[in-house]
PDB file of C-alpha atoms in Angstrom:
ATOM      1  CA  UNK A   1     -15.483  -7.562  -4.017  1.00  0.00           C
ATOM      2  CA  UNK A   2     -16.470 -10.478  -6.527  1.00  0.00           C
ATOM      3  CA  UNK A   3     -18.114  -8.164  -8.789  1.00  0.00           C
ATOM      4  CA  UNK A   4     -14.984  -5.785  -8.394  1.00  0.00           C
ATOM      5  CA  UNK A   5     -12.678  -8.868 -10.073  1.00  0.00           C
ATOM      6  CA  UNK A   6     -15.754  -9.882 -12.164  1.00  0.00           C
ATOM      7  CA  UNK A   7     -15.054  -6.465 -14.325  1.00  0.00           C
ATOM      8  CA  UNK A   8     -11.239  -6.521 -14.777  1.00  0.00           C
ATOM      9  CA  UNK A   9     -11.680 -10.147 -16.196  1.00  0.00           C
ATOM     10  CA  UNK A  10     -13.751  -8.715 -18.786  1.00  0.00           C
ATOM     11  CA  UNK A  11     -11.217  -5.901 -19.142  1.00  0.00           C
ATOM     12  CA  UNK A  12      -8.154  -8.399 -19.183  1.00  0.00           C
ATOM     13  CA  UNK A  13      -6.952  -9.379 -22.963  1.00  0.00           C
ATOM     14  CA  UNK A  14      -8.109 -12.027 -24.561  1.00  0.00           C
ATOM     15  CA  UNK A  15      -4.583 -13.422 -25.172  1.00  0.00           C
ATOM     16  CA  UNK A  16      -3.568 -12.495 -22.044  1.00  0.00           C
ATOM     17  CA  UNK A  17      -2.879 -15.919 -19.692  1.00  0.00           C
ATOM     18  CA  UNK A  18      -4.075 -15.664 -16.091  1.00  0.00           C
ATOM     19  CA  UNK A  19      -3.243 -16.841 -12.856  1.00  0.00           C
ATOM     20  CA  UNK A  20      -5.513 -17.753  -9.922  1.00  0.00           C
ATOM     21  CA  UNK A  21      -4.151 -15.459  -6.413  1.00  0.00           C
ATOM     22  CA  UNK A  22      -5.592 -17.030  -3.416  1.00  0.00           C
ATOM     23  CA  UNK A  23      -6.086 -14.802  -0.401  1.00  0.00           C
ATOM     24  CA  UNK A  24      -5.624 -16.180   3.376  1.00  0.00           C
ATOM     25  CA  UNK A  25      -9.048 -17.415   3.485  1.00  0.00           C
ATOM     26  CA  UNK A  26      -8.896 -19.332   0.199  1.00  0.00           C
ATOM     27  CA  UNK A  27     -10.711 -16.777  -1.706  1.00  0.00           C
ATOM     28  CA  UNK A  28      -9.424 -16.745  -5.413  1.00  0.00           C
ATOM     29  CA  UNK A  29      -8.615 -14.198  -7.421  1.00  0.00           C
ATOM     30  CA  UNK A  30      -8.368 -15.041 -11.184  1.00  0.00           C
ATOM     31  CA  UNK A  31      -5.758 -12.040 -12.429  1.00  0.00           C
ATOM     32  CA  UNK A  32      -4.099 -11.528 -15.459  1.00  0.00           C
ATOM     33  CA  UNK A  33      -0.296 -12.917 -15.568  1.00  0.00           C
ATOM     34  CA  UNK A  34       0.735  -8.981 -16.753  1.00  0.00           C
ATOM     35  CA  UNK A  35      -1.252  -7.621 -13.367  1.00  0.00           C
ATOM     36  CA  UNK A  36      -0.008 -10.613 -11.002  1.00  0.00           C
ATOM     37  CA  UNK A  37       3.441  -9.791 -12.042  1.00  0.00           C
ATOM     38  CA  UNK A  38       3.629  -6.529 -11.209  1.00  0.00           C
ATOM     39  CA  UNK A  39       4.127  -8.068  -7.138  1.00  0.00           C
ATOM     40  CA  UNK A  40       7.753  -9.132  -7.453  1.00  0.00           C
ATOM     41  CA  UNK A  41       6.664 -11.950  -4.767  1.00  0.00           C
ATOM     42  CA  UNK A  42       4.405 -13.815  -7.714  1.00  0.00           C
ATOM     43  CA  UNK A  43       7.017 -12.939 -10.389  1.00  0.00           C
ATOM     44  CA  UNK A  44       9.815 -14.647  -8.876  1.00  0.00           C
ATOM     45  CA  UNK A  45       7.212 -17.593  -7.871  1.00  0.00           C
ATOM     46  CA  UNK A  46       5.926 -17.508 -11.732  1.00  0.00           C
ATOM     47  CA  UNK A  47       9.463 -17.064 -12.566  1.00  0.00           C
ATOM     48  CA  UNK A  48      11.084 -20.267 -10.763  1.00  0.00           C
ATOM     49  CA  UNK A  49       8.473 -22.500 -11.700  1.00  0.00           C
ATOM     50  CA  UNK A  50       8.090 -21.674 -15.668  1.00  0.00           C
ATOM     51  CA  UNK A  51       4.578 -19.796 -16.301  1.00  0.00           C
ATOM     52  CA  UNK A  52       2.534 -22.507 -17.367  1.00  0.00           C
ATOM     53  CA  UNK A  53       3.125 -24.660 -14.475  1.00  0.00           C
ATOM     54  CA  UNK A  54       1.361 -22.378 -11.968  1.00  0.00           C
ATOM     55  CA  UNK A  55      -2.567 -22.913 -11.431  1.00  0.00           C
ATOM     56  CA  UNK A  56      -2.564 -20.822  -8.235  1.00  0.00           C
ATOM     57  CA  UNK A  57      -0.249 -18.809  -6.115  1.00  0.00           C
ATOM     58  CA  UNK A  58      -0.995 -18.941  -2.161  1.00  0.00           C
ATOM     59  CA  UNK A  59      -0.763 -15.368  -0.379  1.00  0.00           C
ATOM     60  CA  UNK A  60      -1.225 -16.932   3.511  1.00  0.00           C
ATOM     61  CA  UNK A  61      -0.009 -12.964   4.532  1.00  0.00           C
ATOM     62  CA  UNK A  62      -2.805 -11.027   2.960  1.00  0.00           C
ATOM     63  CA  UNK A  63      -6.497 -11.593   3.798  1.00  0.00           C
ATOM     64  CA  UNK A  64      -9.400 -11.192   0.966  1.00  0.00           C
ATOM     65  CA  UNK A  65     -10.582  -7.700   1.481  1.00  0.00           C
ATOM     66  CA  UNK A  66      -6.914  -6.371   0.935  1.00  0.00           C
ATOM     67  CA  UNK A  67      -6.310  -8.540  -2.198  1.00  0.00           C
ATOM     68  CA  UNK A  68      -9.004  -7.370  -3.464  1.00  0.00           C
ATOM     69  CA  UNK A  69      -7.687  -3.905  -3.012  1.00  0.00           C
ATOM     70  CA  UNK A  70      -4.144  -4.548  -4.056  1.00  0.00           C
ATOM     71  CA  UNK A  71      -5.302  -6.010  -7.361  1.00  0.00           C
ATOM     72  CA  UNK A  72      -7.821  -3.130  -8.071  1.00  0.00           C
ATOM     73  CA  UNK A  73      -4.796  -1.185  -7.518  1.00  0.00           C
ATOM     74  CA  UNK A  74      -2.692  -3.306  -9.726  1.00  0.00           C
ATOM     75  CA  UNK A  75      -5.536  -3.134 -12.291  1.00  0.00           C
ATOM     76  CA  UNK A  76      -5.644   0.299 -12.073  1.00  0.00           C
ATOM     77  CA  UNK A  77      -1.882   1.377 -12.264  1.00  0.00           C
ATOM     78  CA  UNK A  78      -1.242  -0.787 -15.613  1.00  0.00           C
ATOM     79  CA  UNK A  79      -3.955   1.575 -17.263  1.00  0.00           C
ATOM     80  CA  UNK A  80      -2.820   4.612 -16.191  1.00  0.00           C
ATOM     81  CA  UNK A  81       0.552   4.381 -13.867  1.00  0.00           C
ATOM     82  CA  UNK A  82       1.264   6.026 -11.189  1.00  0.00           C
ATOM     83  CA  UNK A  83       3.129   9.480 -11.019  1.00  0.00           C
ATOM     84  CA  UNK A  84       6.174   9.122  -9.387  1.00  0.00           C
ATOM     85  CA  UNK A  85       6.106  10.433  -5.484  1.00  0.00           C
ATOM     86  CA  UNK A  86       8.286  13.123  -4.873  1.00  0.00           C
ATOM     87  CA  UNK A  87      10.226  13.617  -1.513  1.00  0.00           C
ATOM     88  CA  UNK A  88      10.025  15.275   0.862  1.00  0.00           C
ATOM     89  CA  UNK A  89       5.930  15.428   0.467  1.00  0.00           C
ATOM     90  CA  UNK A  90       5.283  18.841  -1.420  1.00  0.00           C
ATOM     91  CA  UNK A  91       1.870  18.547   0.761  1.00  0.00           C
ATOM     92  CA  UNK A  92      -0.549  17.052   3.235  1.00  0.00           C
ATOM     93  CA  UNK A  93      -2.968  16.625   0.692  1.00  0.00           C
ATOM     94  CA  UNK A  94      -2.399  13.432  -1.142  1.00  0.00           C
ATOM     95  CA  UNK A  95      -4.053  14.668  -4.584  1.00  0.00           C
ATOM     96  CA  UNK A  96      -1.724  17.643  -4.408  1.00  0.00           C
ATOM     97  CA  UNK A  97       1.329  14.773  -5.003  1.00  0.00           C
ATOM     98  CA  UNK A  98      -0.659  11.742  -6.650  1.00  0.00           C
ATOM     99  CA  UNK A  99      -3.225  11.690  -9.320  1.00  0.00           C
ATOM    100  CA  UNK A 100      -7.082  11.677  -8.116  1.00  0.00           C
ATOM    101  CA  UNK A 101      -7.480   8.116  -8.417  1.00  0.00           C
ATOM    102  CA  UNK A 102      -4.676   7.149  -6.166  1.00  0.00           C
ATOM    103  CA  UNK A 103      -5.387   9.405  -3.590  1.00  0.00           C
ATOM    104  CA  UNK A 104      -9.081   8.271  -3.634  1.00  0.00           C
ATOM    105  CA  UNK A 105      -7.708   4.939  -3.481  1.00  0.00           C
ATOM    106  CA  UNK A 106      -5.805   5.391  -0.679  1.00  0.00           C
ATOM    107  CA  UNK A 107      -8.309   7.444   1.230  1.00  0.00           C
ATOM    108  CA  UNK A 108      -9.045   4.748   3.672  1.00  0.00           C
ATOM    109  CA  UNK A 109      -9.566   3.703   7.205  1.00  0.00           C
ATOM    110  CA  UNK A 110      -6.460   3.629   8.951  1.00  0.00           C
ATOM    111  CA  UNK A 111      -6.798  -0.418   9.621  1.00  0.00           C
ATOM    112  CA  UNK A 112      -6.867  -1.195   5.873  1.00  0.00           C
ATOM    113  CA  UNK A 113      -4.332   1.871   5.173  1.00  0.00           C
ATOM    114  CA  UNK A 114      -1.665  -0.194   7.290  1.00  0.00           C
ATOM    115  CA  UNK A 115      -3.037  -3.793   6.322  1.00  0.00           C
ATOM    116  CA  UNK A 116      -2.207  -2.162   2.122  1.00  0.00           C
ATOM    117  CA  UNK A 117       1.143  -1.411   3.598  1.00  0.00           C
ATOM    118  CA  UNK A 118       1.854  -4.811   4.717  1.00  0.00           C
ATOM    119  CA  UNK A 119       0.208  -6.631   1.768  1.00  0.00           C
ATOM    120  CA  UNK A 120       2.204  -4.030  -0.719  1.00  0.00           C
ATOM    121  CA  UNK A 121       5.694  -5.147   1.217  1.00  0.00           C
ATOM    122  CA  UNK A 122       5.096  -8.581   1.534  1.00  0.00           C
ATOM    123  CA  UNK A 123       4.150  -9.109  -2.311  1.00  0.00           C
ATOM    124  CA  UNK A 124       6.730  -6.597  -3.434  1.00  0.00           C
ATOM    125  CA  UNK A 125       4.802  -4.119  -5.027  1.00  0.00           C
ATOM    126  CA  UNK A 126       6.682  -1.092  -4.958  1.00  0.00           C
ATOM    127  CA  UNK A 127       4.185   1.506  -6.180  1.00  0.00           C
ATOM    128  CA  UNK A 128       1.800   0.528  -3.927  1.00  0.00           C
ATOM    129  CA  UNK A 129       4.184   0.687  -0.808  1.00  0.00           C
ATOM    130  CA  UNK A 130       5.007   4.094  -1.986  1.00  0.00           C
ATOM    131  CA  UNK A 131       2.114   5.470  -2.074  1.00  0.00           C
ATOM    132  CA  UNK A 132       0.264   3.841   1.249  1.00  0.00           C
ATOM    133  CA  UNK A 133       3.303   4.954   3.144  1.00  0.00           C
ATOM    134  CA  UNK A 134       3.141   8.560   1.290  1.00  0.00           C
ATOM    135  CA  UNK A 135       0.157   8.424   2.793  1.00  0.00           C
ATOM    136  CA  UNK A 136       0.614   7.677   6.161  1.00  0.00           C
ATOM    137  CA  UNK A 137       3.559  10.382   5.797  1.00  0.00           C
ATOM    138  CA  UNK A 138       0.843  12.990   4.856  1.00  0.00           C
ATOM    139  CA  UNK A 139      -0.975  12.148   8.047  1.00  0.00           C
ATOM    140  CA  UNK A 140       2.563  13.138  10.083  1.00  0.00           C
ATOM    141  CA  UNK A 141       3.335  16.366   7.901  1.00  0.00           C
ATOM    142  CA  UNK A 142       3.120  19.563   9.785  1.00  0.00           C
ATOM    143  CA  UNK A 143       1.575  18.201  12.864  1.00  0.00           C
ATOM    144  CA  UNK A 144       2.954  17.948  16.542  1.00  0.00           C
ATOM    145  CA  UNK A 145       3.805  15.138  18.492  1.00  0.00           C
ATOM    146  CA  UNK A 146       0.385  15.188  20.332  1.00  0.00           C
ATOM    147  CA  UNK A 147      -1.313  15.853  17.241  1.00  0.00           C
ATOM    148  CA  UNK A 148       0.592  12.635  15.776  1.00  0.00           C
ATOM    149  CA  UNK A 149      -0.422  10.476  18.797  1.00  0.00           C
ATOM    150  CA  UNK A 150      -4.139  11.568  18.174  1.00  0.00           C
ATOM    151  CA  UNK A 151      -4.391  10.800  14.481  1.00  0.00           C
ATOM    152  CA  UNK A 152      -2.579   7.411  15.384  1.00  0.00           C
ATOM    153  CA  UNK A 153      -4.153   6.868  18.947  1.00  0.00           C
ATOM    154  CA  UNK A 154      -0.530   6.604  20.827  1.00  0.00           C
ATOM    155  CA  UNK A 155      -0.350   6.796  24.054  1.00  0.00           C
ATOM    156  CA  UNK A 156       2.398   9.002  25.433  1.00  0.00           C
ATOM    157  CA  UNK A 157       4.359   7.024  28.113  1.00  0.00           C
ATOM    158  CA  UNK A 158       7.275   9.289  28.653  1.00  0.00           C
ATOM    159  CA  UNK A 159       7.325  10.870  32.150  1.00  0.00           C
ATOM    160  CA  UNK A 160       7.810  14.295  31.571  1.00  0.00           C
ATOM    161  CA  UNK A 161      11.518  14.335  32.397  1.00  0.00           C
ATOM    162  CA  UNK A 162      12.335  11.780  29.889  1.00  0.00           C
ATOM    163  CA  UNK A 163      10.454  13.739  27.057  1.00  0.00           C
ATOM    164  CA  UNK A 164      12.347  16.522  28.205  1.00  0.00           C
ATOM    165  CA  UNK A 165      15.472  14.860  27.778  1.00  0.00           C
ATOM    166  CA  UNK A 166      14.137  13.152  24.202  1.00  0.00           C
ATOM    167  CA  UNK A 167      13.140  17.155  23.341  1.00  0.00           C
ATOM    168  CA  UNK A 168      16.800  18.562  24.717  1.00  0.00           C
ATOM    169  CA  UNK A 169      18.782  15.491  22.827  1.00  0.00           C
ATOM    170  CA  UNK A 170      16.520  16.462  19.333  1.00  0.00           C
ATOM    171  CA  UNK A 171      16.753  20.034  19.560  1.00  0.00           C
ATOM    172  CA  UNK A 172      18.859  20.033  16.011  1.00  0.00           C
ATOM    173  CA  UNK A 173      15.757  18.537  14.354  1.00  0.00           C
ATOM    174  CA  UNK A 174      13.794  21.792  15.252  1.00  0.00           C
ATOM    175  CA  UNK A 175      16.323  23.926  14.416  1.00  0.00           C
ATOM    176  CA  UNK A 176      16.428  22.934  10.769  1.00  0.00           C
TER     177      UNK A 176
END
């Protein structure tokens, strides 16, 4: 992960001012101010304290390994950003609606897929939460209810008569 942050400060401009992110654990991130920005969270920290005030910005919600991948992402999506993600989901195949890196990126164990989602919401980083929950949409598309409890290991606690009374009261759904 250190080496991963090690090559987009060589890749930051020179003129460019940074801004130290420190993960849950008190790892720190030195990021440029242009890719700490794009979280609203740090913008609006940035923001109400003046720019050159700020050594350090705490992120107590988000542990290392997913800061790590948030600013990779971050990095990433200022060189080459993000098509936009149409809906509904033309397909289950997340290259089919992203470009190759992102779906790469986002090609993940479930655990860190959700943890992206949480990190993206909590620091406000709209692309991000688009396409992690695109994601996790792509995983639902097409499949069944017990198909959707497999890929998401839910166990089905409706008796039978209450899922056919959930099935009878959502019949319109199947209809359309």
């Amino acid at each position: 992960t250190n080496e991963t942050i090690k090559s987009h400060q060589s890749t930051m401009d020179c003129k460019d001012a940074t801004v130290n992110l420190v993960s849950k654990e008190g790892d720190t991130y030195e990021v440029s101010m242009s890719i700490a920005k794009m979280s609203e969270l740090v913008k609006t920290m940035m923001d109400e304290d003046g720019d050159e005030d700020i050594a350090e910005i705490p992120l107590p919600n988000v542990n290392a390994n997913v800061l790590a991948k948030v600013i990779e992402f971050c990095t990433h999506h200022r060189q080459e950003p993000m098509n936009d993600i149409e809906k509904p989901l033309k397909s289950a195949l997340m290259s089919d609606v992203v470009q190759r890196w992102y779906a790469d990126f986002v090609n993940v164990e479930q655990v860190l897929l959700f943890e992206l989602i949480l990190a993206a919401n909590y620091m406000d980083i709209k692309p991000l939460l688009d396409l992690s929950c695109a994601t996790v949409a792509s995983m639902i598309k097409g499949k069944t209810p017990e198909e959707i409890r497999q890929t998401f290991n839910i166990s089905n606690d409706f008796s039978p008569e209450e899922e056919a009374q959930v099935r009878e009261e959502n019949k319109w759904c199947e209809e359309a």
